[in-house]
Amino acid sequence: MMNQKIIDKPKSNCGVVGVYGDPEASRLAYLALYSLQHRGQESAGIVSSDRNHVRKHVGQGLVSDVFSDAKVFDYLAGDIAIGHNRYSTTGATHLINTQPLLVNGKDGPFAISHNGNFTNSGYLRHKLESEGSIFQTTTDTEVVLHLVARSRKKDMASKLVDALSQIRGAFSLVMMTNDRIFAARDSNGVRPLCLGKRDEAFFVVSETCALDLIRAEEIRSIKPGELLEISKDGIKSYHFGEKRQRHACIFEFIYFARPDSRIFDENVDKVRRKLGKTLALESPADADIVISVPDSSNTAAVGYSRRSDLKFELGLIRNHYVGRTFIHPQQGMRDFSVRVKFNTVKGVLKDRRVVVVEDSIVRGTTLKQLVSLIRHAGAKEVHVRVSSPPIISPCYYGMDFPSKSELIASNMSVEEIRKFLDCDSLEYLSLEGLLKSVPKEQGGFCTACFSGEYPIPIENNIGKFQHELEE
Ligand code: SF4
């Protein structure tokens, strides 16, 4: 029997949540984590404070697995809580690395949840260890705890400004002490982080879909290089580090974020439709219908359909009850891993010339099987249209991509990929088309996985990241 990951996609990294000023803080954090489950499925956790006691509950698995006993919320008492969904991008997937991390230092309890990757954590860790720090985990996040503990500044906000000024890379952080929460976003603004409010309570979440669930209103995004402190005195804003150009992750709009979210002060749905429309303008197809690879490509496919005047149909149906991995019942039943997840609607596909819209191609293995399924359902022609450019380089800013050698577009031309997929035509959205489709009022975007140009230097520990990505 073989246990195999089903879907060939980059993995989102983590979702973070903070709640301040609601007596049901841990329950609200739990609901918010539910909305952010797509950002990490390996572990989940919540730390809460009733201002006297700080308590933690973490575990491996989905939010519903980790918080399966409602009594845990009585234990996680208080009006302050932070939470985390994890897909590990650094550090092995051990319980010890499960976030939020919680320590008791000379300033009292301090907890942290992190979305992203520090690009100079190898250097900082080495420096801190050579000066006597003893690390408890293998995550890059722990570096913040040591930098805060060593800061000579007087209050926690100043210590955090001091610590965060030394860190490079991508990070959206939610942190707490026993009586306040902090939220910070790296100076390049790579990962999203939003502030919300309901009555007197404040919320900080990775995406606004989490605010919708708990009926909170979005106030704004945390700004790049901004540290927010939320306490009984209200909200204070600080800035740390040098002012840098924004490089928001463009892949959040293409695939990672939920279409019902707002990130980087824009609706994901709107951008994703525009990607589909631009793709239709750049790469029309002589076909009868448009279908999507559900669910992540649905919105782009609708955009393609609208602009091309080809009817959008549901030609592939996704089984939502299959777990993240599939155990083959018997060796040799290789193609079952995709067929267990997707089935075709024969009446829709038979004798039709079909455009299949896919948001991105990583290895191409899943899409190859889908093209074969669509042909077997009787499609006359299969034209693949991808609403992002070819992925040629891995991500070092908090997304888990396969190594360069496994990225199909890093090793094959578009025509070679078409032959591999066995489709009648294959077209990708151009990099220019991608940049034309995203809102630029708030600043620029990282496009490194498509262009190979990394806007934030990868200092000292690139070897470590590459090693981990190739595991
Ligand atoms: Fe996003 Fe790609 Fe840049 Fe990573 S390399 S931050 S996935 S755009």
CSV table of C-alpha atoms and ligand atoms in Angstrom, one decimal:
chain,number,residue,atom,x,y,z
A,1,MET,CA,0.0,0.0,0.0
A,2,MET,CA,1.2,3.4,-0.8
A,3,ASN,CA,0.4,6.7,0.9
A,4,GLN,CA,0.5,9.5,-1.5
A,5,LYS,CA,-0.2,13.3,-1.6
A,6,ILE,CA,-3.0,13.8,-4.1
A,7,ILE,CA,-2.8,17.3,-5.3
A,8,ASP,CA,0.3,18.6,-7.1
A,9,LYS,CA,0.3,22.2,-5.7
A,10,PRO,CA,2.6,24.4,-3.7
A,11,LYS,CA,1.6,24.3,-0.1
A,12,SER,CA,0.4,27.5,1.7
A,13,ASN,CA,2.4,28.1,4.7
A,14,CYS,CA,0.5,29.2,7.8
A,15,GLY,CA,-2.6,31.1,9.0
A,16,VAL,CA,-2.4,33.4,12.1
A,17,VAL,CA,-5.1,34.8,14.3
A,18,GLY,CA,-5.2,37.2,17.3
A,19,VAL,CA,-8.2,38.2,19.4
A,20,TYR,CA,-8.2,41.0,22.0
A,21,GLY,CA,-11.0,42.1,24.3
A,22,ASP,CA,-13.7,39.4,24.0
A,23,PRO,CA,-14.5,37.0,26.8
A,24,GLU,CA,-14.9,34.2,24.2
A,25,ALA,CA,-11.4,34.9,22.8
A,26,SER,CA,-10.3,31.3,22.4
A,27,ARG,CA,-13.6,30.2,20.8
A,28,LEU,CA,-13.4,33.1,18.3
A,29,ALA,CA,-9.7,32.2,17.6
A,30,TYR,CA,-10.8,28.6,16.9
A,31,LEU,CA,-13.5,29.8,14.5
A,32,ALA,CA,-11.1,32.1,12.7
A,33,LEU,CA,-8.6,29.2,12.4
A,34,TYR,CA,-11.3,27.1,10.8
A,35,SER,CA,-11.6,29.8,8.1
A,36,LEU,CA,-7.9,29.7,7.6
A,37,GLN,CA,-7.6,26.0,7.4
A,38,HIS,CA,-6.4,26.2,3.7
A,39,ARG,CA,-3.3,28.0,4.9
A,40,GLY,CA,-2.0,25.0,6.9
A,41,GLN,CA,-3.3,21.6,7.7
A,42,GLU,CA,-0.5,19.9,9.7
A,43,SER,CA,-1.0,21.4,13.1
A,44,ALA,CA,-3.1,24.0,14.9
A,45,GLY,CA,-2.9,25.7,18.3
A,46,ILE,CA,-4.2,28.5,20.5
A,47,VAL,CA,-2.7,30.3,23.5
A,48,SER,CA,-5.1,32.3,25.7
A,49,SER,CA,-4.8,34.7,28.7
A,50,ASP,CA,-7.2,35.7,31.4
A,51,ARG,CA,-4.6,38.2,32.4
A,52,ASN,CA,-3.4,36.0,35.3
A,53,HIS,CA,-2.8,32.8,33.6
A,54,VAL,CA,-1.6,32.1,30.0
A,55,ARG,CA,-2.6,28.6,28.7
A,56,LYS,CA,-1.8,26.7,25.6
A,57,HIS,CA,-3.3,23.9,23.6
A,58,VAL,CA,-1.7,22.7,20.4
A,59,GLY,CA,-1.7,19.5,18.4
A,60,GLN,CA,-1.1,17.9,15.0
A,61,GLY,CA,-3.8,17.6,12.4
A,62,LEU,CA,-6.7,19.8,11.3
A,63,VAL,CA,-8.3,22.4,13.5
A,64,SER,CA,-11.3,20.0,14.0
A,65,ASP,CA,-8.9,17.2,15.1
A,66,VAL,CA,-6.9,19.4,17.6
A,67,PHE,CA,-10.0,21.1,19.1
A,68,SER,CA,-12.3,18.0,19.1
A,69,ASP,CA,-13.2,18.4,22.8
A,70,ALA,CA,-15.2,21.6,23.6
A,71,LYS,CA,-13.9,21.5,27.2
A,72,VAL,CA,-10.6,22.7,25.9
A,73,PHE,CA,-12.2,26.2,25.5
A,74,ASP,CA,-13.0,26.3,29.3
A,75,TYR,CA,-9.4,25.6,29.9
A,76,LEU,CA,-8.3,28.3,27.4
A,77,ALA,CA,-10.1,31.0,29.4
A,78,GLY,CA,-9.7,34.8,29.0
A,79,ASP,CA,-10.3,37.7,26.7
A,80,ILE,CA,-7.0,37.5,24.8
A,81,ALA,CA,-5.9,34.7,22.4
A,82,ILE,CA,-3.7,34.0,19.5
A,83,GLY,CA,-3.8,31.0,17.2
A,84,HIS,CA,-2.0,29.3,14.4
A,85,ASN,CA,-2.5,26.8,11.5
A,86,ARG,CA,0.8,25.4,10.4
A,87,TYR,CA,2.1,23.9,7.3
A,88,SER,CA,5.8,23.7,8.1
A,89,THR,CA,8.2,25.6,5.8
A,90,THR,CA,11.1,25.4,8.2
A,91,GLY,CA,11.6,23.0,11.0
A,92,ALA,CA,10.5,19.4,11.0
A,93,THR,CA,6.8,18.7,11.6
A,94,HIS,CA,7.2,17.9,15.3
A,95,LEU,CA,4.9,18.8,18.1
A,96,ILE,CA,7.7,20.9,19.6
A,97,ASN,CA,7.6,23.2,16.5
A,98,THR,CA,3.8,23.5,16.7
A,99,GLN,CA,2.7,27.1,17.1
A,100,PRO,CA,1.9,29.4,18.9
A,101,LEU,CA,5.3,29.1,20.6
A,102,LEU,CA,5.0,30.1,24.3
A,103,VAL,CA,7.8,31.0,26.7
A,104,ASN,CA,8.1,32.4,30.1
A,105,GLY,CA,10.9,35.0,30.3
A,106,LYS,CA,11.9,37.7,32.7
A,107,ASP,CA,9.1,39.9,31.3
A,108,GLY,CA,6.5,37.2,31.8
A,109,PRO,CA,4.7,34.9,29.3
A,110,PHE,CA,5.2,35.7,25.6
A,111,ALA,CA,3.6,33.8,22.7
A,112,ILE,CA,4.1,34.1,19.0
A,113,SER,CA,2.4,32.8,15.8
A,114,HIS,CA,4.3,33.3,12.5
A,115,ASN,CA,3.4,33.2,8.8
A,116,GLY,CA,6.4,33.4,6.4
A,117,ASN,CA,10.1,32.7,6.4
A,118,PHE,CA,13.0,34.7,7.9
A,119,THR,CA,15.7,34.8,5.2
A,120,ASN,CA,18.5,35.5,7.7
A,121,SER,CA,17.4,33.1,10.5
A,122,GLY,CA,20.5,30.8,9.9
A,123,TYR,CA,22.8,33.8,10.5
A,124,LEU,CA,20.8,35.1,13.6
A,125,ARG,CA,20.5,31.6,15.1
A,126,HIS,CA,24.2,31.0,14.8
A,127,LYS,CA,25.0,34.4,16.3
A,128,LEU,CA,22.6,33.9,19.2
A,129,GLU,CA,23.8,30.3,19.9
A,130,SER,CA,27.4,31.5,19.9
A,131,GLU,CA,26.4,34.1,22.5
A,132,GLY,CA,24.8,31.4,24.7
A,133,SER,CA,21.2,31.1,23.6
A,134,ILE,CA,19.7,27.6,23.8
A,135,PHE,CA,17.1,26.9,21.2
A,136,GLN,CA,14.1,24.6,22.0
A,137,THR,CA,12.7,24.2,18.5
A,138,THR,CA,14.0,24.0,14.9
A,139,THR,CA,11.7,26.8,13.6
A,140,ASP,CA,13.0,30.1,12.4
A,141,THR,CA,10.2,31.8,14.5
A,142,GLU,CA,12.1,31.1,17.8
A,143,VAL,CA,14.7,33.6,16.8
A,144,VAL,CA,12.2,36.4,17.7
A,145,LEU,CA,11.9,35.0,21.2
A,146,HIS,CA,15.6,35.2,21.8
A,147,LEU,CA,16.0,38.6,20.2
A,148,VAL,CA,13.2,39.9,22.5
A,149,ALA,CA,14.7,38.3,25.6
A,150,ARG,CA,18.1,39.9,24.9
A,151,SER,CA,16.8,43.4,24.1
A,152,ARG,CA,17.8,46.1,26.6
A,153,LYS,CA,14.8,48.2,25.8
A,154,LYS,CA,12.3,48.9,28.6
A,155,ASP,CA,8.9,48.0,27.4
A,156,MET,CA,7.7,45.1,25.2
A,157,ALA,CA,6.8,47.3,22.2
A,158,SER,CA,10.3,48.7,22.1
A,159,LYS,CA,11.9,45.3,22.5
A,160,LEU,CA,9.8,44.1,19.6
A,161,VAL,CA,10.8,47.0,17.4
A,162,ASP,CA,14.4,46.2,18.4
A,163,ALA,CA,14.1,42.5,17.6
A,164,LEU,CA,12.1,42.9,14.3
A,165,SER,CA,14.5,45.4,12.9
A,166,GLN,CA,17.1,42.7,12.8
A,167,ILE,CA,15.0,40.2,10.9
A,168,ARG,CA,14.9,39.9,7.1
A,169,GLY,CA,12.4,38.0,4.9
A,170,ALA,CA,8.7,37.4,5.0
A,171,PHE,CA,6.7,37.5,8.2
A,172,SER,CA,3.2,38.3,9.4
A,173,LEU,CA,3.4,37.8,13.2
A,174,VAL,CA,0.7,37.8,15.9
A,175,MET,CA,2.1,37.9,19.4
A,176,MET,CA,0.8,38.2,23.0
A,177,THR,CA,1.8,38.8,26.6
A,178,ASN,CA,-0.6,38.2,29.4
A,179,ASP,CA,-2.4,41.6,28.9
A,180,ARG,CA,-2.0,42.6,25.2
A,181,ILE,CA,-1.5,41.4,21.7
A,182,PHE,CA,1.0,42.6,19.0
A,183,ALA,CA,0.8,42.3,15.2
A,184,ALA,CA,3.7,42.9,12.8
A,185,ARG,CA,4.3,42.6,9.1
A,186,ASP,CA,7.7,42.6,7.4
A,187,SER,CA,9.0,45.7,5.7
A,188,ASN,CA,8.4,44.3,2.3
A,189,GLY,CA,4.8,43.3,3.1
A,190,VAL,CA,5.1,39.8,1.6
A,191,ARG,CA,2.4,38.0,3.5
A,192,PRO,CA,-1.1,39.4,4.2
A,193,LEU,CA,-2.3,40.5,7.7
A,194,CYS,CA,-5.6,42.3,8.4
A,195,LEU,CA,-7.0,44.2,11.4
A,196,GLY,CA,-10.7,43.9,12.3
A,197,LYS,CA,-13.2,44.9,14.9
A,198,ARG,CA,-16.4,43.7,16.5
A,199,ASP,CA,-18.0,45.8,19.2
A,200,GLU,CA,-15.1,46.5,21.6
A,201,ALA,CA,-12.9,43.6,20.5
A,202,PHE,CA,-10.1,43.7,18.0
A,203,PHE,CA,-9.0,40.9,15.7
A,204,VAL,CA,-5.8,40.3,13.6
A,205,VAL,CA,-6.1,37.6,10.9
A,206,SER,CA,-4.2,36.4,7.8
A,207,GLU,CA,-7.3,36.8,5.5
A,208,THR,CA,-10.6,38.6,5.9
A,209,CYS,CA,-12.6,35.4,5.4
A,210,ALA,CA,-11.8,34.7,9.1
A,211,LEU,CA,-13.3,38.1,10.0
A,212,ASP,CA,-16.5,37.3,8.1
A,213,LEU,CA,-17.1,34.1,10.0
A,214,ILE,CA,-16.9,35.8,13.4
A,215,ARG,CA,-18.9,38.8,12.1
A,216,ALA,CA,-16.1,41.3,12.6
A,217,GLU,CA,-15.5,44.3,10.2
A,218,GLU,CA,-12.2,44.7,8.4
A,219,ILE,CA,-10.5,48.0,9.5
A,220,ARG,CA,-7.4,47.8,7.3
A,221,SER,CA,-4.2,45.8,6.5
A,222,ILE,CA,-1.3,46.0,8.9
A,223,LYS,CA,1.2,48.1,6.9
A,224,PRO,CA,4.6,46.8,5.8
A,225,GLY,CA,7.1,47.5,8.6
A,226,GLU,CA,4.3,48.2,11.1
A,227,LEU,CA,4.0,46.9,14.6
A,228,LEU,CA,0.6,47.2,16.3
A,229,GLU,CA,0.1,47.0,20.0
A,230,ILE,CA,-3.5,46.4,21.2
A,231,SER,CA,-4.2,46.8,24.9
A,232,LYS,CA,-6.7,48.5,27.3
A,233,ASP,CA,-5.2,51.8,26.1
A,234,GLY,CA,-6.4,51.1,22.5
A,235,ILE,CA,-4.2,50.6,19.4
A,236,LYS,CA,-0.7,52.0,19.1
A,237,SER,CA,1.3,51.8,15.9
A,238,TYR,CA,5.1,51.7,15.7
A,239,HIS,CA,7.5,51.2,12.8
A,240,PHE,CA,10.5,49.0,12.7
A,241,GLY,CA,13.4,48.6,10.3
A,242,GLU,CA,14.2,50.5,7.2
A,243,LYS,CA,11.4,51.6,4.9
A,244,ARG,CA,11.5,49.2,1.9
A,245,GLN,CA,9.6,48.7,-1.3
A,246,ARG,CA,6.6,46.5,-1.0
A,247,HIS,CA,6.8,43.1,-2.5
A,248,ALA,CA,3.5,41.4,-1.7
A,249,CYS,CA,3.3,37.7,-2.7
A,250,ILE,CA,1.5,37.7,-6.1
A,251,PHE,CA,0.8,34.0,-5.7
A,252,GLU,CA,-1.6,34.8,-2.8
A,253,PHE,CA,-3.9,36.3,-5.5
A,254,ILE,CA,-3.4,33.4,-8.0
A,255,TYR,CA,-3.9,30.4,-5.7
A,256,PHE,CA,-3.2,30.6,-1.9
A,257,ALA,CA,-5.8,33.0,-0.5
A,258,ARG,CA,-9.5,32.2,-0.5
A,259,PRO,CA,-11.5,34.0,-3.2
A,260,ASP,CA,-13.9,35.3,-0.6
A,261,SER,CA,-11.1,37.1,1.2
A,262,ARG,CA,-9.6,40.5,0.9
A,263,ILE,CA,-5.8,40.6,1.1
A,264,PHE,CA,-3.4,43.5,0.5
A,265,ASP,CA,-6.6,45.7,0.6
A,266,GLU,CA,-8.1,44.1,-2.5
A,267,ASN,CA,-10.8,41.4,-3.1
A,268,VAL,CA,-9.1,38.1,-4.2
A,269,ASP,CA,-12.2,37.2,-6.3
A,270,LYS,CA,-11.9,40.4,-8.3
A,271,VAL,CA,-8.2,39.9,-9.1
A,272,ARG,CA,-8.6,36.2,-9.9
A,273,ARG,CA,-11.4,37.0,-12.4
A,274,LYS,CA,-9.2,39.6,-14.0
A,275,LEU,CA,-6.4,37.0,-14.3
A,276,GLY,CA,-8.9,34.8,-16.2
A,277,LYS,CA,-10.0,37.7,-18.4
A,278,THR,CA,-6.5,38.7,-19.3
A,279,LEU,CA,-5.7,35.1,-20.1
A,280,ALA,CA,-8.7,35.0,-22.4
A,281,LEU,CA,-7.5,38.1,-24.2
A,282,GLU,CA,-3.9,36.9,-24.5
A,283,SER,CA,-4.7,33.2,-25.4
A,284,PRO,CA,-8.2,32.7,-26.9
A,285,ALA,CA,-9.1,29.2,-27.9
A,286,ASP,CA,-11.4,27.9,-30.7
A,287,ALA,CA,-13.6,25.8,-28.4
A,288,ASP,CA,-17.1,25.1,-27.2
A,289,ILE,CA,-17.0,25.4,-23.4
A,290,VAL,CA,-14.7,26.4,-20.5
A,291,ILE,CA,-14.3,24.3,-17.4
A,292,SER,CA,-12.1,24.8,-14.3
A,293,VAL,CA,-10.0,22.5,-12.2
A,294,PRO,CA,-12.0,22.8,-9.0
A,295,ASP,CA,-11.9,24.5,-6.7
A,296,SER,CA,-8.9,26.8,-6.9
A,297,SER,CA,-9.4,27.6,-10.6
A,298,ASN,CA,-13.1,28.3,-10.5
A,299,THR,CA,-12.9,32.1,-10.3
A,300,ALA,CA,-10.3,32.5,-13.0
A,301,ALA,CA,-12.3,30.1,-15.3
A,302,VAL,CA,-15.4,32.3,-14.8
A,303,GLY,CA,-13.3,35.3,-15.8
A,304,TYR,CA,-12.0,33.5,-18.9
A,305,SER,CA,-15.5,32.5,-19.8
A,306,ARG,CA,-16.9,36.0,-19.5
A,307,ARG,CA,-14.2,37.5,-21.7
A,308,SER,CA,-14.2,34.8,-24.3
A,309,ASP,CA,-18.0,34.3,-24.6
A,310,LEU,CA,-17.5,30.6,-24.1
A,311,LYS,CA,-20.0,29.0,-21.8
A,312,PHE,CA,-18.7,28.0,-18.3
A,313,GLU,CA,-19.6,24.5,-17.4
A,314,LEU,CA,-18.9,22.2,-14.5
A,315,GLY,CA,-17.0,19.4,-16.3
A,316,LEU,CA,-14.9,18.2,-13.3
A,317,ILE,CA,-16.4,17.4,-9.9
A,318,ARG,CA,-14.2,17.3,-6.9
A,319,ASN,CA,-14.7,14.9,-4.0
A,320,HIS,CA,-14.3,17.0,-0.9
A,321,TYR,CA,-14.3,14.1,1.5
A,322,VAL,CA,-10.9,12.7,0.5
A,323,GLY,CA,-8.2,13.5,2.9
A,324,ARG,CA,-4.9,15.2,2.1
A,325,THR,CA,-3.3,11.8,1.4
A,326,PHE,CA,-4.7,8.7,-0.2
A,327,ILE,CA,-3.7,5.2,0.6
A,328,HIS,CA,-3.6,3.1,-2.6
A,329,PRO,CA,-5.6,-0.1,-1.9
A,330,GLN,CA,-3.2,-2.0,-4.1
A,331,GLN,CA,0.2,-1.4,-5.7
A,332,GLY,CA,-0.1,-0.7,-9.4
A,333,MET,CA,-3.3,1.3,-9.1
A,334,ARG,CA,-1.4,4.4,-9.7
A,335,ASP,CA,-3.9,6.7,-11.4
A,336,PHE,CA,-6.4,6.2,-8.7
A,337,SER,CA,-4.9,9.0,-6.6
A,338,VAL,CA,-6.3,11.7,-8.9
A,339,ARG,CA,-9.5,9.8,-9.9
A,340,VAL,CA,-10.4,9.5,-6.2
A,341,LYS,CA,-10.4,13.2,-6.0
A,342,PHE,CA,-11.9,14.2,-9.4
A,343,ASN,CA,-14.5,12.8,-11.7
A,344,THR,CA,-15.8,14.0,-15.0
A,345,VAL,CA,-19.3,14.9,-16.0
A,346,LYS,CA,-19.6,13.0,-19.3
A,347,GLY,CA,-22.7,14.8,-20.5
A,348,VAL,CA,-20.9,18.1,-20.3
A,349,LEU,CA,-17.7,16.9,-22.0
A,350,LYS,CA,-18.7,14.4,-24.6
A,351,ASP,CA,-18.1,15.7,-28.2
A,352,ARG,CA,-17.1,19.1,-26.9
A,353,ARG,CA,-13.9,21.2,-27.6
A,354,VAL,CA,-13.0,22.0,-24.0
A,355,VAL,CA,-10.9,24.8,-22.5
A,356,VAL,CA,-9.5,23.7,-19.1
A,357,VAL,CA,-8.5,26.7,-16.9
A,358,GLU,CA,-5.9,25.8,-14.2
A,359,ASP,CA,-4.4,28.4,-11.9
A,360,SER,CA,-0.8,27.0,-11.9
A,361,ILE,CA,1.3,24.0,-12.9
A,362,VAL,CA,3.9,22.7,-10.5
A,363,ARG,CA,5.0,19.2,-11.6
A,364,GLY,CA,2.2,18.7,-14.1
A,365,THR,CA,1.4,15.2,-12.8
A,366,THR,CA,-2.1,15.9,-11.6
A,367,LEU,CA,-3.0,17.9,-14.7
A,368,LYS,CA,-1.7,15.2,-17.0
A,369,GLN,CA,-4.2,12.7,-15.4
A,370,LEU,CA,-7.0,15.2,-15.6
A,371,VAL,CA,-6.5,15.8,-19.3
A,372,SER,CA,-6.6,12.0,-19.8
A,373,LEU,CA,-9.8,11.8,-17.8
A,374,ILE,CA,-11.4,14.6,-19.9
A,375,ARG,CA,-10.4,12.8,-23.1
A,376,HIS,CA,-11.9,9.5,-21.8
A,377,ALA,CA,-15.1,11.4,-21.1
A,378,GLY,CA,-15.4,12.0,-24.8
A,379,ALA,CA,-14.0,15.5,-25.2
A,380,LYS,CA,-13.0,16.2,-28.9
A,381,GLU,CA,-10.2,18.6,-28.0
A,382,VAL,CA,-8.6,19.7,-24.7
A,383,HIS,CA,-7.0,23.2,-24.5
A,384,VAL,CA,-5.2,24.0,-21.3
A,385,ARG,CA,-5.0,27.7,-20.2
A,386,VAL,CA,-3.1,28.6,-17.1
A,387,SER,CA,-3.9,31.8,-15.2
A,388,SER,CA,-0.3,32.3,-14.1
A,389,PRO,CA,3.1,32.3,-15.9
A,390,PRO,CA,5.3,29.1,-15.8
A,391,ILE,CA,6.8,28.4,-12.3
A,392,ILE,CA,10.5,28.2,-12.8
A,393,SER,CA,11.9,28.9,-9.3
A,394,PRO,CA,11.1,27.9,-5.7
A,395,CYS,CA,9.9,30.3,-3.0
A,396,TYR,CA,12.1,31.2,0.0
A,397,TYR,CA,9.5,33.5,1.5
A,398,GLY,CA,7.2,31.0,3.2
A,399,MET,CA,5.6,28.8,0.6
A,400,ASP,CA,6.5,25.2,0.2
A,401,PHE,CA,7.4,24.5,-3.5
A,402,PRO,CA,9.2,21.4,-4.8
A,403,SER,CA,12.8,21.9,-5.7
A,404,LYS,CA,13.8,23.5,-9.1
A,405,SER,CA,14.5,20.1,-10.6
A,406,GLU,CA,10.9,19.0,-10.0
A,407,LEU,CA,9.3,22.2,-11.4
A,408,ILE,CA,8.2,21.1,-14.8
A,409,ALA,CA,8.5,24.6,-16.4
A,410,SER,CA,12.1,24.8,-15.1
A,411,ASN,CA,13.1,21.9,-17.2
A,412,MET,CA,10.8,21.9,-20.2
A,413,SER,CA,9.6,24.4,-22.9
A,414,VAL,CA,5.9,25.1,-23.1
A,415,GLU,CA,5.6,22.8,-26.2
A,416,GLU,CA,7.4,20.0,-24.3
A,417,ILE,CA,4.9,20.5,-21.4
A,418,ARG,CA,2.0,20.4,-23.9
A,419,LYS,CA,3.3,17.1,-25.2
A,420,PHE,CA,3.8,15.8,-21.6
A,421,LEU,CA,0.2,16.8,-20.7
A,422,ASP,CA,-1.1,15.4,-24.0
A,423,CYS,CA,-3.4,18.4,-24.6
A,424,ASP,CA,-4.2,20.0,-28.0
A,425,SER,CA,-2.9,23.4,-26.9
A,426,LEU,CA,-1.3,24.9,-23.8
A,427,GLU,CA,-0.9,28.6,-23.0
A,428,TYR,CA,0.2,30.4,-19.9
A,429,LEU,CA,-0.6,33.9,-18.7
A,430,SER,CA,2.3,36.2,-19.4
A,431,LEU,CA,4.2,37.9,-16.6
A,432,GLU,CA,3.1,41.3,-18.1
A,433,GLY,CA,-0.5,40.1,-18.2
A,434,LEU,CA,-0.2,38.9,-14.5
A,435,LEU,CA,1.2,42.3,-13.4
A,436,LYS,CA,-1.5,44.1,-15.4
A,437,SER,CA,-4.2,42.2,-13.6
A,438,VAL,CA,-3.2,43.0,-10.0
A,439,PRO,CA,-3.8,46.3,-8.2
A,440,LYS,CA,-0.6,48.3,-7.8
A,441,GLU,CA,-1.8,51.3,-5.8
A,442,GLN,CA,-0.4,49.9,-2.6
A,443,GLY,CA,3.0,49.0,-4.0
A,444,GLY,CA,4.8,46.2,-5.9
A,445,PHE,CA,4.7,42.4,-5.9
A,446,CYS,CA,7.1,39.6,-5.6
A,447,THR,CA,7.1,37.4,-8.7
A,448,ALA,CA,10.3,35.4,-8.0
A,449,CYS,CA,8.8,32.0,-8.6
A,450,PHE,CA,7.9,33.1,-12.2
A,451,SER,CA,10.8,35.4,-12.9
A,452,GLY,CA,13.7,34.0,-10.8
A,453,GLU,CA,14.3,37.5,-9.5
A,454,TYR,CA,14.3,37.4,-5.7
A,455,PRO,CA,13.5,40.9,-4.3
A,456,ILE,CA,14.7,40.1,-0.7
A,457,PRO,CA,18.2,38.7,-0.4
A,458,ILE,CA,18.4,35.1,0.9
A,459,GLU,CA,21.2,35.5,3.4
A,460,ASN,CA,23.3,32.7,4.8
A,461,ASN,CA,20.8,30.0,5.1
A,462,ILE,CA,19.8,29.4,1.5
A,463,GLY,CA,21.4,26.0,1.6
A,464,LYS,CA,19.2,25.1,4.6
A,465,PHE,CA,16.1,26.1,2.9
A,466,GLN,CA,16.9,24.3,-0.3
A,467,HIS,CA,17.7,21.2,1.6
A,468,GLU,CA,14.3,21.4,3.4
A,469,LEU,CA,12.4,22.0,0.2
A,470,GLU,CA,14.0,19.0,-1.4
A,471,GLU,CA,13.1,16.7,1.5
B,1,SF4,FE1,4.9,34.5,-3.6
B,1,SF4,FE2,6.3,33.3,-5.5
B,1,SF4,FE3,7.3,35.4,-4.3
B,1,SF4,FE4,7.1,33.1,-3.0
B,1,SF4,S1,8.4,33.5,-4.8
B,1,SF4,S2,6.6,35.1,-2.2
B,1,SF4,S3,5.2,32.2,-3.8
B,1,SF4,S4,5.5,35.3,-5.6
